Short mmCIF file of C-alpha atoms and ligand atoms in Angstrom, two decimals:
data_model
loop_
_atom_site.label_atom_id
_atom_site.label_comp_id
_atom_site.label_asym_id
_atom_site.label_seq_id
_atom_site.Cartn_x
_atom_site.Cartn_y
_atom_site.Cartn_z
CA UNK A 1 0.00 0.00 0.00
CA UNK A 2 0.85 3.48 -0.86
CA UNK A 3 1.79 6.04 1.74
CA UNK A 4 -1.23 7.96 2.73
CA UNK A 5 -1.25 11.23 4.66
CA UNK A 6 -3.22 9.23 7.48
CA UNK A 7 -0.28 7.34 7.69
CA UNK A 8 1.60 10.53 8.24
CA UNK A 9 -1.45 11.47 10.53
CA UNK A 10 -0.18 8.14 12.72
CA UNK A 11 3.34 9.32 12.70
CA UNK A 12 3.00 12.79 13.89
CA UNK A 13 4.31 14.00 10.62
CA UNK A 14 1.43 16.15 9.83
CA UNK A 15 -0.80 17.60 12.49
CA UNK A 16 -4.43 16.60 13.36
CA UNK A 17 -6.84 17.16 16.14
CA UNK A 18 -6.73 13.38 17.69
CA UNK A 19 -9.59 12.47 19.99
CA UNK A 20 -8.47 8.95 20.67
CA UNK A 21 -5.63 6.80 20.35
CA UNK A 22 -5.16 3.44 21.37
CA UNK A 23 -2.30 0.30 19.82
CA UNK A 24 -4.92 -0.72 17.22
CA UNK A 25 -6.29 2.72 15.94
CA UNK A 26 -6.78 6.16 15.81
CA UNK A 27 -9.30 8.87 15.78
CA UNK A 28 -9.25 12.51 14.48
CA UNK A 29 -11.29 15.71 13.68
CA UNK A 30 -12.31 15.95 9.58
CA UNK A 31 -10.45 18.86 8.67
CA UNK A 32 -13.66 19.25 6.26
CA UNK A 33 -16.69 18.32 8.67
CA UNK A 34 -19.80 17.34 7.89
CA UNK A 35 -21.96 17.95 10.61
CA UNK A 36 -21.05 19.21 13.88
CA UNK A 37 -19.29 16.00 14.77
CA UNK A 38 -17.05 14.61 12.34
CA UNK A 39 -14.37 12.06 13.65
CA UNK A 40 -12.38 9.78 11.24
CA UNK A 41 -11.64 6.46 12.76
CA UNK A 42 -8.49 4.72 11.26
CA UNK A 43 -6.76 1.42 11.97
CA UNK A 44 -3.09 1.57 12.50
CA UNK A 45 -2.76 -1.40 10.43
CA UNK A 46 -3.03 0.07 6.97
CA UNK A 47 -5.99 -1.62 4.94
CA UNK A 48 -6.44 0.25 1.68
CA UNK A 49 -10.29 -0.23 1.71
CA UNK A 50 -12.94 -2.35 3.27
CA UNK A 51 -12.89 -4.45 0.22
CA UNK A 52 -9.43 -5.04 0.98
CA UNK A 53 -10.03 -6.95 4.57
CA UNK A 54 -9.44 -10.19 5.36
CA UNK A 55 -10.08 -13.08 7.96
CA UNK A 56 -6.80 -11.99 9.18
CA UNK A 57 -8.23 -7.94 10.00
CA UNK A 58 -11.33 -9.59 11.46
CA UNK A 59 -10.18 -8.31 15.18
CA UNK A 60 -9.18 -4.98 14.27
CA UNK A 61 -12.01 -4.34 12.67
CA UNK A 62 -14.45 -5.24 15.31
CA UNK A 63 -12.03 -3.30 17.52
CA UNK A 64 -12.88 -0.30 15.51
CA UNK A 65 -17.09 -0.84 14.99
CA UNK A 66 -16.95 -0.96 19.07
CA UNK A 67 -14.37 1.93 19.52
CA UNK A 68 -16.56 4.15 17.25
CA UNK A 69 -19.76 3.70 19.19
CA UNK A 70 -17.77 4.56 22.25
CA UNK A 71 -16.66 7.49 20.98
CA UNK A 72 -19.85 8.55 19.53
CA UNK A 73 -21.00 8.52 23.06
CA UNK A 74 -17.77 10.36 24.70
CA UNK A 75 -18.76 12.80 22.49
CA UNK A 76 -22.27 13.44 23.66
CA UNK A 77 -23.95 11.93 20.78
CA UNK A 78 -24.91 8.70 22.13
CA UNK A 79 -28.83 8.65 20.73
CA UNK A 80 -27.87 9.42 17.22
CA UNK A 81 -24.81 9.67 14.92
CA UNK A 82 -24.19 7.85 11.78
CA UNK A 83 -20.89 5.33 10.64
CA UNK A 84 -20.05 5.79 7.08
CA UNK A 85 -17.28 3.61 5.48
CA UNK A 86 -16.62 4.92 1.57
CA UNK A 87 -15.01 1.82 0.09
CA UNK A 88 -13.45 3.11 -3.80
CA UNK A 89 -13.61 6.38 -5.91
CA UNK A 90 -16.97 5.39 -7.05
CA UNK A 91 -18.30 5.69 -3.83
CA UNK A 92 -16.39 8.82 -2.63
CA UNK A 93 -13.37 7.19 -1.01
CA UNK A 94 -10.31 9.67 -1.31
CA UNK A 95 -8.03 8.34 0.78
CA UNK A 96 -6.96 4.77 0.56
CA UNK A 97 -6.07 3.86 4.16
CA UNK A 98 -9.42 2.60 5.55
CA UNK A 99 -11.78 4.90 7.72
CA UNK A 100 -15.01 5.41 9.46
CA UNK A 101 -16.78 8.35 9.40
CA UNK A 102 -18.89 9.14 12.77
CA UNK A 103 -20.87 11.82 11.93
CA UNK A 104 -23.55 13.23 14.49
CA UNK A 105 -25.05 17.12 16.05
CA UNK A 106 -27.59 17.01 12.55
CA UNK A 107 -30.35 15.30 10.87
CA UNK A 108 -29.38 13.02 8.38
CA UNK A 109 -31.53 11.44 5.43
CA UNK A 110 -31.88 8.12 4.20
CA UNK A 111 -31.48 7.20 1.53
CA UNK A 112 -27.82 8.41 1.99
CA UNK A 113 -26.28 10.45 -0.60
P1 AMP B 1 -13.19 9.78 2.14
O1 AMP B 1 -13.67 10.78 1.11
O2 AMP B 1 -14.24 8.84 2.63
O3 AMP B 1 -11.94 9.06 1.66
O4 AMP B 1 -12.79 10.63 3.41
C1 AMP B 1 -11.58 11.30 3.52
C2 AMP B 1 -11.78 12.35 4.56
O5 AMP B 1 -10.50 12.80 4.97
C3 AMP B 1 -12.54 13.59 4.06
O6 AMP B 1 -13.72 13.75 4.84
C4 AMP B 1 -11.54 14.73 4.26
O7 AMP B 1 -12.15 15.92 4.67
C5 AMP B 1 -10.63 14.14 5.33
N1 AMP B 1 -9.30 14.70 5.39
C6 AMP B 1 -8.46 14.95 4.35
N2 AMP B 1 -7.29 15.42 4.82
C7 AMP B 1 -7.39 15.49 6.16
C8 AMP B 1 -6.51 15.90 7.21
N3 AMP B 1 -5.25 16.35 6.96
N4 AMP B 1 -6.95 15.84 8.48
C9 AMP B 1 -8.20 15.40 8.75
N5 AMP B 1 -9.06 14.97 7.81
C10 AMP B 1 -8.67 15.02 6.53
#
């Protein structure tokens, strides 16, 4: 896998506003939010895209479904916020290291955009 600047995000090498870190993963302010609560929730372990995973990234990624629910509600937005995983350009993705968007603080439709 490519470098990505989330990589760089991991390593201190660029700056971000980090909101939780723990071995497996990390989580950080959108520097473009969405709604009033935008976190991006990364794995340490780069994975390119969800389509990517395998048996072998089954632990991380349950790691990081339970850590974003957690930090949902650390933020104060345990009734309602939203997980969004873009998975390829098609589908918005513009940053191939895997992430989860939790987005809450608005209304959101459905279908989603
Ligand atoms: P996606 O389009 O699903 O790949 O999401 C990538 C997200 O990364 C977008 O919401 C961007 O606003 C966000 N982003 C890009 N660069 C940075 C950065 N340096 N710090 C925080 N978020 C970023």
């Amino acid at each position: 896998m490519t470098d990505t600047l989330f990589s760089k995000i991991i390593r201190r090498e660029i700056p971000a506003d980090i909101v939780y870190e723990d071995d497996l993963c990390l989580a950080f302010r959108d520097i473009d939010p969405q709604a009033p609560l935008h976190i991006l929730l990364i794995p340490k372990q780069p994975i390119v895209k969800i389509a990517d995973a395998t048996e072998s990234n089954q632990s991380v990624l349950g790691h990081l479904l339970l850590k974003a629910g957690e930090i949902a509600k650390e933020q104060g937005y345990a009734d309602a916020f939203r997980l969004v995983i873009n998975n390829g350009e098609g589908a918005g993705q513009t940053v191939f290291h895997l992430h989860i968007h939790i987005l809450a603080g608005r209304a959101f439709s459905w279908p989603a955009g």
